[in-house]
C-alpha cells in the first residue's frame, strides 16, 4: 500500500478543525487550506497532491441539513474522476449524521470519502486537528494495485477509522469523541498505520457513481422513558405530514406492554406511519420477540432496526421515503443492509 501520485480533495464545510488561533490577539480565524503545505509541512512526506475547496459560508455542524449533504455529494460527484480520494472536514456534533447520509447517497462508491474534524482548533497548542487531518489524507490516498484501498465513507477521529454509518458521538470533551460499538474499526493509527482489510466494503463491479439527492424530512425521533404518557406519544403521531418515527426503545427492543401504548403504536401504523425500532443502548441490537415486551411490536409489523444507529436510521429513512413507492416494500428495504449499516 502506498500514497504515491494520489490526488486528494479536501472539502471544508466548517467546524473547529478549520479554525486557527492568532496568538497575538487570542482570536480564532479561518485556516487557509490553500496554504496547507506551508501550515503543515509534514504533508509533503505523503507524496500526494492535495487540493481544497470550501463551502461559500462555513457552517457550524449544528446547522447541518440535507441541503448541505447534497452540496458535499455534488462536490464529490463533480470531482470524482479527477481525484483518488476525498476528505470532508466537518464539525463533530453532527458528523455521524452526515457520514451516514453520504454513505447512502453515494451509490457504487469505489473511492474513499473520509470525514474528520477536531475537538480543538488546528492552531491550538494541544490540538488533535493536525493528526486527524494528516492521517485522514493518508488513508484517503492509500492505493494497492492501482485501486483505492478504502472504497466507502469513513469517519476518522483520534487514531481510528470507523465506518461512517456505524458511528455515534459520545463525548464532547475527550479527543476520543466517537465510537462504533457494533462494528470493528477499519484502520488504526499507531507507530504503523494498520488497515483491517477484512472489515472493508468492496465496490462491486465497475458501475458508475450515482448520487441520490432527494430527502423526505417528515421523520421524527421518539425516545421512550419511564413515565411517557399516551398524550405525549399521540402528540408525536398526530404531527401533520409525519411519515416515519425512529422509536428508541429499551435494551434489545423492548417497550411498554400497557394497552394504551400498544394501541397508539397500532393506530400510527394503520395511519401509514413507518415506525423503526432501534435500541437506546450505545451497543447491541434489537431482537424483536426475545422478550414479551417486544413480541407485541413484532406482531404489529414494526420495522426491525437491528443494530443500526439512530443517525443512520434517520438518514436512511429520509432517503427510502423518496425512493420506495409502495409502503410494504419500505419495511423490507429498510431491514436490508445497503452499505454496511446493519
mmCIF file with all atom_site columns, N, CA and C in Angstrom, residues 31-86:
data_model
loop_
_atom_site.group_PDB
_atom_site.id
_atom_site.type_symbol
_atom_site.label_atom_id
_atom_site.label_alt_id
_atom_site.label_comp_id
_atom_site.label_asym_id
_atom_site.label_entity_id
_atom_site.label_seq_id
_atom_site.pdbx_PDB_ins_code
_atom_site.Cartn_x
_atom_site.Cartn_y
_atom_site.Cartn_z
_atom_site.occupancy
_atom_site.B_iso_or_equiv
_atom_site.pdbx_formal_charge
_atom_site.auth_seq_id
_atom_site.auth_comp_id
_atom_site.auth_asym_id
_atom_site.auth_atom_id
_atom_site.pdbx_PDB_model_num
ATOM 1   N N  . UNK A 1 31 ? -8.713  28.952 8.914   1.00 0.00 ? 31 UNK A N  1
ATOM 2   C CA . UNK A 1 31 ? -7.463  28.358 8.441   1.00 0.00 ? 31 UNK A CA 1
ATOM 3   C C  . UNK A 1 31 ? -7.413  28.442 6.920   1.00 0.00 ? 31 UNK A C  1
ATOM 4   N N  . UNK A 1 32 ? -6.260  28.774 6.367   1.00 0.00 ? 32 UNK A N  1
ATOM 5   C CA . UNK A 1 32 ? -6.127  28.913 4.911   1.00 0.00 ? 32 UNK A CA 1
ATOM 6   C C  . UNK A 1 32 ? -5.692  27.571 4.310   1.00 0.00 ? 32 UNK A C  1
ATOM 7   N N  . UNK A 1 33 ? -6.668  26.790 3.871   1.00 0.00 ? 33 UNK A N  1
ATOM 8   C CA . UNK A 1 33 ? -6.361  25.449 3.381   1.00 0.00 ? 33 UNK A CA 1
ATOM 9   C C  . UNK A 1 33 ? -5.579  25.476 2.064   1.00 0.00 ? 33 UNK A C  1
ATOM 10  N N  . UNK A 1 34 ? -5.666  26.581 1.321   1.00 0.00 ? 34 UNK A N  1
ATOM 11  C CA . UNK A 1 34 ? -4.894  26.662 0.084   1.00 0.00 ? 34 UNK A CA 1
ATOM 12  C C  . UNK A 1 34 ? -3.386  26.742 0.370   1.00 0.00 ? 34 UNK A C  1
ATOM 13  N N  . UNK A 1 35 ? -3.039  27.111 1.610   1.00 0.00 ? 35 UNK A N  1
ATOM 14  C CA . UNK A 1 35 ? -1.626  27.149 2.005   1.00 0.00 ? 35 UNK A CA 1
ATOM 15  C C  . UNK A 1 35 ? -1.295  25.997 2.957   1.00 0.00 ? 35 UNK A C  1
ATOM 16  N N  . UNK A 1 36 ? -1.948  24.864 2.748   1.00 0.00 ? 36 UNK A N  1
ATOM 17  C CA . UNK A 1 36 ? -1.861  23.768 3.709   1.00 0.00 ? 36 UNK A CA 1
ATOM 18  C C  . UNK A 1 36 ? -0.446  23.216 3.848   1.00 0.00 ? 36 UNK A C  1
ATOM 19  N N  . UNK A 1 37 ? 0.322   23.183 2.745   1.00 0.00 ? 37 UNK A N  1
ATOM 20  C CA . UNK A 1 37 ? 1.690   22.658 2.823   1.00 0.00 ? 37 UNK A CA 1
ATOM 21  C C  . UNK A 1 37 ? 2.592   23.574 3.648   1.00 0.00 ? 37 UNK A C  1
ATOM 22  N N  . UNK A 1 38 ? 2.299   24.859 3.601   1.00 0.00 ? 38 UNK A N  1
ATOM 23  C CA . UNK A 1 38 ? 3.072   25.816 4.394   1.00 0.00 ? 38 UNK A CA 1
ATOM 24  C C  . UNK A 1 38 ? 2.728   25.668 5.873   1.00 0.00 ? 38 UNK A C  1
ATOM 25  N N  . UNK A 1 39 ? 1.450   25.471 6.154   1.00 0.00 ? 39 UNK A N  1
ATOM 26  C CA . UNK A 1 39 ? 0.985   25.367 7.535   1.00 0.00 ? 39 UNK A CA 1
ATOM 27  C C  . UNK A 1 39 ? 1.322   24.010 8.156   1.00 0.00 ? 39 UNK A C  1
ATOM 28  N N  . UNK A 1 40 ? 1.237   22.948 7.329   1.00 0.00 ? 40 UNK A N  1
ATOM 29  C CA . UNK A 1 40 ? 1.510   21.588 7.827   1.00 0.00 ? 40 UNK A CA 1
ATOM 30  C C  . UNK A 1 40 ? 2.534   20.950 6.893   1.00 0.00 ? 40 UNK A C  1
ATOM 31  N N  . UNK A 1 41 ? 3.807   21.282 7.039   1.00 0.00 ? 41 UNK A N  1
ATOM 32  C CA . UNK A 1 41 ? 4.842   20.796 6.111   1.00 0.00 ? 41 UNK A CA 1
ATOM 33  C C  . UNK A 1 41 ? 4.988   19.271 6.112   1.00 0.00 ? 41 UNK A C  1
ATOM 34  N N  . UNK A 1 42 ? 4.512   18.603 7.185   1.00 0.00 ? 42 UNK A N  1
ATOM 35  C CA . UNK A 1 42 ? 4.612   17.143 7.253   1.00 0.00 ? 42 UNK A CA 1
ATOM 36  C C  . UNK A 1 42 ? 3.886   16.458 6.103   1.00 0.00 ? 42 UNK A C  1
ATOM 37  N N  . UNK A 1 43 ? 2.891   17.138 5.529   1.00 0.00 ? 43 UNK A N  1
ATOM 38  C CA . UNK A 1 43 ? 2.099   16.549 4.445   1.00 0.00 ? 43 UNK A CA 1
ATOM 39  C C  . UNK A 1 43 ? 2.949   16.252 3.210   1.00 0.00 ? 43 UNK A C  1
ATOM 40  N N  . UNK A 1 44 ? 4.067   16.948 3.066   1.00 0.00 ? 44 UNK A N  1
ATOM 41  C CA . UNK A 1 44 ? 4.924   16.720 1.894   1.00 0.00 ? 44 UNK A CA 1
ATOM 42  C C  . UNK A 1 44 ? 5.498   15.307 1.880   1.00 0.00 ? 44 UNK A C  1
ATOM 43  N N  . UNK A 1 45 ? 5.531   14.655 3.034   1.00 0.00 ? 45 UNK A N  1
ATOM 44  C CA . UNK A 1 45 ? 6.050   13.285 3.114   1.00 0.00 ? 45 UNK A CA 1
ATOM 45  C C  . UNK A 1 45 ? 5.084   12.258 2.528   1.00 0.00 ? 45 UNK A C  1
ATOM 46  N N  . UNK A 1 46 ? 3.821   12.645 2.320   1.00 0.00 ? 46 UNK A N  1
ATOM 47  C CA . UNK A 1 46 ? 2.830   11.696 1.817   1.00 0.00 ? 46 UNK A CA 1
ATOM 48  C C  . UNK A 1 46 ? 2.969   11.450 0.315   1.00 0.00 ? 46 UNK A C  1
ATOM 49  N N  . UNK A 1 47 ? 3.681   12.316 -0.368  1.00 0.00 ? 47 UNK A N  1
ATOM 50  C CA . UNK A 1 47 ? 3.908   12.135 -1.801  1.00 0.00 ? 47 UNK A CA 1
ATOM 51  C C  . UNK A 1 47 ? 2.591   12.068 -2.577  1.00 0.00 ? 47 UNK A C  1
ATOM 52  N N  . UNK A 1 48 ? 1.684   12.980 -2.239  1.00 0.00 ? 48 UNK A N  1
ATOM 53  C CA . UNK A 1 48 ? 0.428   13.066 -2.994  1.00 0.00 ? 48 UNK A CA 1
ATOM 54  C C  . UNK A 1 48 ? 0.056   14.533 -3.165  1.00 0.00 ? 48 UNK A C  1
ATOM 55  N N  . UNK A 1 49 ? -0.852  14.789 -4.091  1.00 0.00 ? 49 UNK A N  1
ATOM 56  C CA . UNK A 1 49 ? -1.301  16.155 -4.374  1.00 0.00 ? 49 UNK A CA 1
ATOM 57  C C  . UNK A 1 49 ? -2.565  16.434 -3.573  1.00 0.00 ? 49 UNK A C  1
ATOM 58  N N  . UNK A 1 50 ? -2.594  17.575 -2.893  1.00 0.00 ? 50 UNK A N  1
ATOM 59  C CA . UNK A 1 50 ? -3.751  17.929 -2.069  1.00 0.00 ? 50 UNK A CA 1
ATOM 60  C C  . UNK A 1 50 ? -4.313  19.259 -2.534  1.00 0.00 ? 50 UNK A C  1
ATOM 61  N N  . UNK A 1 51 ? -5.560  19.244 -2.951  1.00 0.00 ? 51 UNK A N  1
ATOM 62  C CA . UNK A 1 51 ? -6.283  20.475 -3.285  1.00 0.00 ? 51 UNK A CA 1
ATOM 63  C C  . UNK A 1 51 ? -7.406  20.659 -2.275  1.00 0.00 ? 51 UNK A C  1
ATOM 64  N N  . UNK A 1 52 ? -7.977  21.845 -2.244  1.00 0.00 ? 52 UNK A N  1
ATOM 65  C CA . UNK A 1 52 ? -9.050  22.095 -1.286  1.00 0.00 ? 52 UNK A CA 1
ATOM 66  C C  . UNK A 1 52 ? -10.143 22.954 -1.898  1.00 0.00 ? 52 UNK A C  1
ATOM 67  N N  . UNK A 1 53 ? -11.335 22.776 -1.372  1.00 0.00 ? 53 UNK A N  1
ATOM 68  C CA . UNK A 1 53 ? -12.476 23.597 -1.727  1.00 0.00 ? 53 UNK A CA 1
ATOM 69  C C  . UNK A 1 53 ? -13.277 23.815 -0.443  1.00 0.00 ? 53 UNK A C  1
ATOM 70  N N  . UNK A 1 54 ? -13.835 24.985 -0.285  1.00 0.00 ? 54 UNK A N  1
ATOM 71  C CA . UNK A 1 54 ? -14.570 25.308 0.942   1.00 0.00 ? 54 UNK A CA 1
ATOM 72  C C  . UNK A 1 54 ? -15.998 25.720 0.622   1.00 0.00 ? 54 UNK A C  1
ATOM 73  N N  . UNK A 1 55 ? -16.890 25.433 1.552   1.00 0.00 ? 55 UNK A N  1
ATOM 74  C CA . UNK A 1 55 ? -18.245 25.974 1.444   1.00 0.00 ? 55 UNK A CA 1
ATOM 75  C C  . UNK A 1 55 ? -18.140 27.497 1.355   1.00 0.00 ? 55 UNK A C  1
ATOM 76  N N  . UNK A 1 56 ? -19.031 28.086 0.567   1.00 0.00 ? 56 UNK A N  1
ATOM 77  C CA . UNK A 1 56 ? -19.016 29.551 0.421   1.00 0.00 ? 56 UNK A CA 1
ATOM 78  C C  . UNK A 1 56 ? -19.096 30.227 1.785   1.00 0.00 ? 56 UNK A C  1
ATOM 79  N N  . UNK A 1 57 ? -19.927 29.648 2.657   1.00 0.00 ? 57 UNK A N  1
ATOM 80  C CA . UNK A 1 57 ? -20.010 30.131 4.031   1.00 0.00 ? 57 UNK A CA 1
ATOM 81  C C  . UNK A 1 57 ? -19.836 28.928 4.947   1.00 0.00 ? 57 UNK A C  1
ATOM 82  N N  . UNK A 1 58 ? -18.761 28.939 5.742   1.00 0.00 ? 58 UNK A N  1
ATOM 83  C CA . UNK A 1 58 ? -18.536 27.832 6.675   1.00 0.00 ? 58 UNK A CA 1
ATOM 84  C C  . UNK A 1 58 ? -19.682 27.765 7.669   1.00 0.00 ? 58 UNK A C  1
ATOM 85  N N  . UNK A 1 59 ? -20.160 26.526 7.936   1.00 0.00 ? 59 UNK A N  1
ATOM 86  C CA . UNK A 1 59 ? -21.312 26.389 8.823   1.00 0.00 ? 59 UNK A CA 1
ATOM 87  C C  . UNK A 1 59 ? -20.940 25.619 10.079  1.00 0.00 ? 59 UNK A C  1
ATOM 88  N N  . UNK A 1 60 ? -21.568 25.988 11.168  1.00 0.00 ? 60 UNK A N  1
ATOM 89  C CA . UNK A 1 60 ? -21.474 25.182 12.385  1.00 0.00 ? 60 UNK A CA 1
ATOM 90  C C  . UNK A 1 60 ? -22.226 23.889 12.117  1.00 0.00 ? 60 UNK A C  1
ATOM 91  N N  . UNK A 1 61 ? -21.689 22.762 12.581  1.00 0.00 ? 61 UNK A N  1
ATOM 92  C CA . UNK A 1 61 ? -22.331 21.491 12.248  1.00 0.00 ? 61 UNK A CA 1
ATOM 93  C C  . UNK A 1 61 ? -23.726 21.367 12.859  1.00 0.00 ? 61 UNK A C  1
ATOM 94  N N  . UNK A 1 62 ? -24.036 22.196 13.846  1.00 0.00 ? 62 UNK A N  1
ATOM 95  C CA . UNK A 1 62 ? -25.398 22.192 14.407  1.00 0.00 ? 62 UNK A CA 1
ATOM 96  C C  . UNK A 1 62 ? -26.423 22.662 13.380  1.00 0.00 ? 62 UNK A C  1
ATOM 97  N N  . UNK A 1 63 ? -25.967 23.388 12.362  1.00 0.00 ? 63 UNK A N  1
ATOM 98  C CA . UNK A 1 63 ? -26.857 23.873 11.304  1.00 0.00 ? 63 UNK A CA 1
ATOM 99  C C  . UNK A 1 63 ? -26.890 22.938 10.095  1.00 0.00 ? 63 UNK A C  1
ATOM 100 N N  . UNK A 1 64 ? -26.242 21.789 10.183  1.00 0.00 ? 64 UNK A N  1
ATOM 101 C CA . UNK A 1 64 ? -26.195 20.848 9.060   1.00 0.00 ? 64 UNK A CA 1
ATOM 102 C C  . UNK A 1 64 ? -27.591 20.339 8.725   1.00 0.00 ? 64 UNK A C  1
ATOM 103 N N  . UNK A 1 65 ? -27.881 20.210 7.438   1.00 0.00 ? 65 UNK A N  1
ATOM 104 C CA . UNK A 1 65 ? -29.171 19.684 6.992   1.00 0.00 ? 65 UNK A CA 1
ATOM 105 C C  . UNK A 1 65 ? -29.006 19.047 5.613   1.00 0.00 ? 65 UNK A C  1
ATOM 106 N N  . UNK A 1 66 ? -30.057 18.391 5.083   1.00 0.00 ? 66 UNK A N  1
ATOM 107 C CA . UNK A 1 66 ? -29.933 17.698 3.797   1.00 0.00 ? 66 UNK A CA 1
ATOM 108 C C  . UNK A 1 66 ? -29.432 18.567 2.645   1.00 0.00 ? 66 UNK A C  1
ATOM 109 N N  . UNK A 1 67 ? -29.724 19.847 2.675   1.00 0.00 ? 67 UNK A N  1
ATOM 110 C CA . UNK A 1 67 ? -29.233 20.731 1.609   1.00 0.00 ? 67 UNK A CA 1
ATOM 111 C C  . UNK A 1 67 ? -27.708 20.738 1.582   1.00 0.00 ? 67 UNK A C  1
ATOM 112 N N  . UNK A 1 68 ? -27.094 20.734 2.762   1.00 0.00 ? 68 UNK A N  1
ATOM 113 C CA . UNK A 1 68 ? -25.637 20.715 2.844   1.00 0.00 ? 68 UNK A CA 1
ATOM 114 C C  . UNK A 1 68 ? -25.078 19.348 2.449   1.00 0.00 ? 68 UNK A C  1
ATOM 115 N N  . UNK A 1 69 ? -25.800 18.280 2.785   1.00 0.00 ? 69 UNK A N  1
ATOM 116 C CA . UNK A 1 69 ? -25.359 16.943 2.359   1.00 0.00 ? 69 UNK A CA 1
ATOM 117 C C  . UNK A 1 69 ? -25.309 16.863 0.831   1.00 0.00 ? 69 UNK A C  1
ATOM 118 N N  . UNK A 1 70 ? -26.299 17.460 0.195   1.00 0.00 ? 70 UNK A N  1
ATOM 119 C CA . UNK A 1 70 ? -26.331 17.468 -1.269  1.00 0.00 ? 70 UNK A CA 1
ATOM 120 C C  . UNK A 1 70 ? -25.145 18.268 -1.816  1.00 0.00 ? 70 UNK A C  1
ATOM 121 N N  . UNK A 1 71 ? -24.819 19.365 -1.148  1.00 0.00 ? 71 UNK A N  1
ATOM 122 C CA . UNK A 1 71 ? -23.675 20.191 -1.555  1.00 0.00 ? 71 UNK A CA 1
ATOM 123 C C  . UNK A 1 71 ? -22.378 19.380 -1.498  1.00 0.00 ? 71 UNK A C  1
ATOM 124 N N  . UNK A 1 72 ? -22.181 18.644 -0.401  1.00 0.00 ? 72 UNK A N  1
ATOM 125 C CA . UNK A 1 72 ? -20.980 17.798 -0.263  1.00 0.00 ? 72 UNK A CA 1
ATOM 126 C C  . UNK A 1 72 ? -20.967 16.733 -1.352  1.00 0.00 ? 72 UNK A C  1
ATOM 127 N N  . UNK A 1 73 ? -22.118 16.063 -1.538  1.00 0.00 ? 73 UNK A N  1
ATOM 128 C CA . UNK A 1 73 ? -22.202 14.970 -2.518  1.00 0.00 ? 73 UNK A CA 1
ATOM 129 C C  . UNK A 1 73 ? -21.951 15.470 -3.936  1.00 0.00 ? 73 UNK A C  1
ATOM 130 N N  . UNK A 1 74 ? -22.478 16.642 -4.264  1.00 0.00 ? 74 UNK A N  1
ATOM 131 C CA . UNK A 1 74 ? -22.272 17.181 -5.608  1.00 0.00 ? 74 UNK A CA 1
ATOM 132 C C  . UNK A 1 74 ? -20.813 17.586 -5.827  1.00 0.00 ? 74 UNK A C  1
ATOM 133 N N  . UNK A 1 75 ? -20.157 18.066 -4.777  1.00 0.00 ? 75 UNK A N  1
ATOM 134 C CA . UNK A 1 75 ? -18.735 18.390 -4.898  1.00 0.00 ? 75 UNK A CA 1
ATOM 135 C C  . UNK A 1 75 ? -17.931 17.130 -5.211  1.00 0.00 ? 75 UNK A C  1
ATOM 136 N N  . UNK A 1 76 ? -18.275 16.030 -4.549  1.00 0.00 ? 76 UNK A N  1
ATOM 137 C CA . UNK A 1 76 ? -17.607 14.758 -4.829  1.00 0.00 ? 76 UNK A CA 1
ATOM 138 C C  . UNK A 1 76 ? -17.952 14.283 -6.239  1.00 0.00 ? 76 UNK A C  1
ATOM 139 N N  . UNK A 1 77 ? -19.212 14.372 -6.610  1.00 0.00 ? 77 UNK A N  1
ATOM 140 C CA . UNK A 1 77 ? -19.664 13.939 -7.937  1.00 0.00 ? 77 UNK A CA 1
ATOM 141 C C  . UNK A 1 77 ? -18.941 14.705 -9.048  1.00 0.00 ? 77 UNK A C  1
ATOM 142 N N  . UNK A 1 78 ? -18.827 16.019 -8.889  1.00 0.00 ? 78 UNK A N  1
ATOM 143 C CA . UNK A 1 78 ? -18.218 16.856 -9.925  1.00 0.00 ? 78 UNK A CA 1
ATOM 144 C C  . UNK A 1 78 ? -16.708 16.662 -10.040 1.00 0.00 ? 78 UNK A C  1
ATOM 145 N N  . UNK A 1 79 ? -16.110 16.124 -8.998  1.00 0.00 ? 79 UNK A N  1
ATOM 146 C CA . UNK A 1 79 ? -14.651 15.947 -8.993  1.00 0.00 ? 79 UNK A CA 1
ATOM 147 C C  . UNK A 1 79 ? -14.237 14.480 -8.928  1.00 0.00 ? 79 UNK A C  1
ATOM 148 N N  . UNK A 1 80 ? -15.198 13.592 -9.089  1.00 0.00 ? 80 UNK A N  1
ATOM 149 C CA . UNK A 1 80 ? -14.952 12.165 -8.847  1.00 0.00 ? 80 UNK A CA 1
ATOM 150 C C  . UNK A 1 80 ? -13.883 11.583 -9.771  1.00 0.00 ? 80 UNK A C  1
ATOM 151 N N  . UNK A 1 81 ? -13.892 12.002 -11.019 1.00 0.00 ? 81 UNK A N  1
ATOM 152 C CA . UNK A 1 81 ? -12.943 11.445 -11.981 1.00 0.00 ? 81 UNK A CA 1
ATOM 153 C C  . UNK A 1 81 ? -11.552 12.085 -11.888 1.00 0.00 ? 81 UNK A C  1
ATOM 154 N N  . UNK A 1 82 ? -11.454 13.197 -11.165 1.00 0.00 ? 82 UNK A N  1
ATOM 155 C CA . UNK A 1 82 ? -10.188 13.941 -11.085 1.00 0.00 ? 82 UNK A CA 1
ATOM 156 C C  . UNK A 1 82 ? -9.357  13.505 -9.887  1.00 0.00 ? 82 UNK A C  1
ATOM 157 N N  . UNK A 1 83 ? -10.033 13.110 -8.801  1.00 0.00 ? 83 UNK A N  1
ATOM 158 C CA . UNK A 1 83 ? -9.334  12.819 -7.549  1.00 0.00 ? 83 UNK A CA 1
ATOM 159 C C  . UNK A 1 83 ? -9.464  11.347 -7.163  1.00 0.00 ? 83 UNK A C  1
ATOM 160 N N  . UNK A 1 84 ? -8.481  10.888 -6.394  1.00 0.00 ? 84 UNK A N  1
ATOM 161 C CA . UNK A 1 84 ? -8.453  9.496  -5.936  1.00 0.00 ? 84 UNK A CA 1
ATOM 162 C C  . UNK A 1 84 ? -9.160  9.307  -4.600  1.00 0.00 ? 84 UNK A C  1
ATOM 163 N N  . UNK A 1 85 ? -9.344  10.406 -3.881  1.00 0.00 ? 85 UNK A N  1
ATOM 164 C CA . UNK A 1 85 ? -9.987  10.312 -2.582  1.00 0.00 ? 85 UNK A CA 1
ATOM 165 C C  . UNK A 1 85 ? -10.430 11.676 -2.097  1.00 0.00 ? 85 UNK A C  1
ATOM 166 N N  . UNK A 1 86 ? -11.323 11.671 -1.106  1.00 0.00 ? 86 UNK A N  1
ATOM 167 C CA . UNK A 1 86 ? -11.911 12.911 -0.602  1.00 0.00 ? 86 UNK A CA 1
ATOM 168 C C  . UNK A 1 86 ? -11.885 12.904 0.924   1.00 0.00 ? 86 UNK A C  1
#
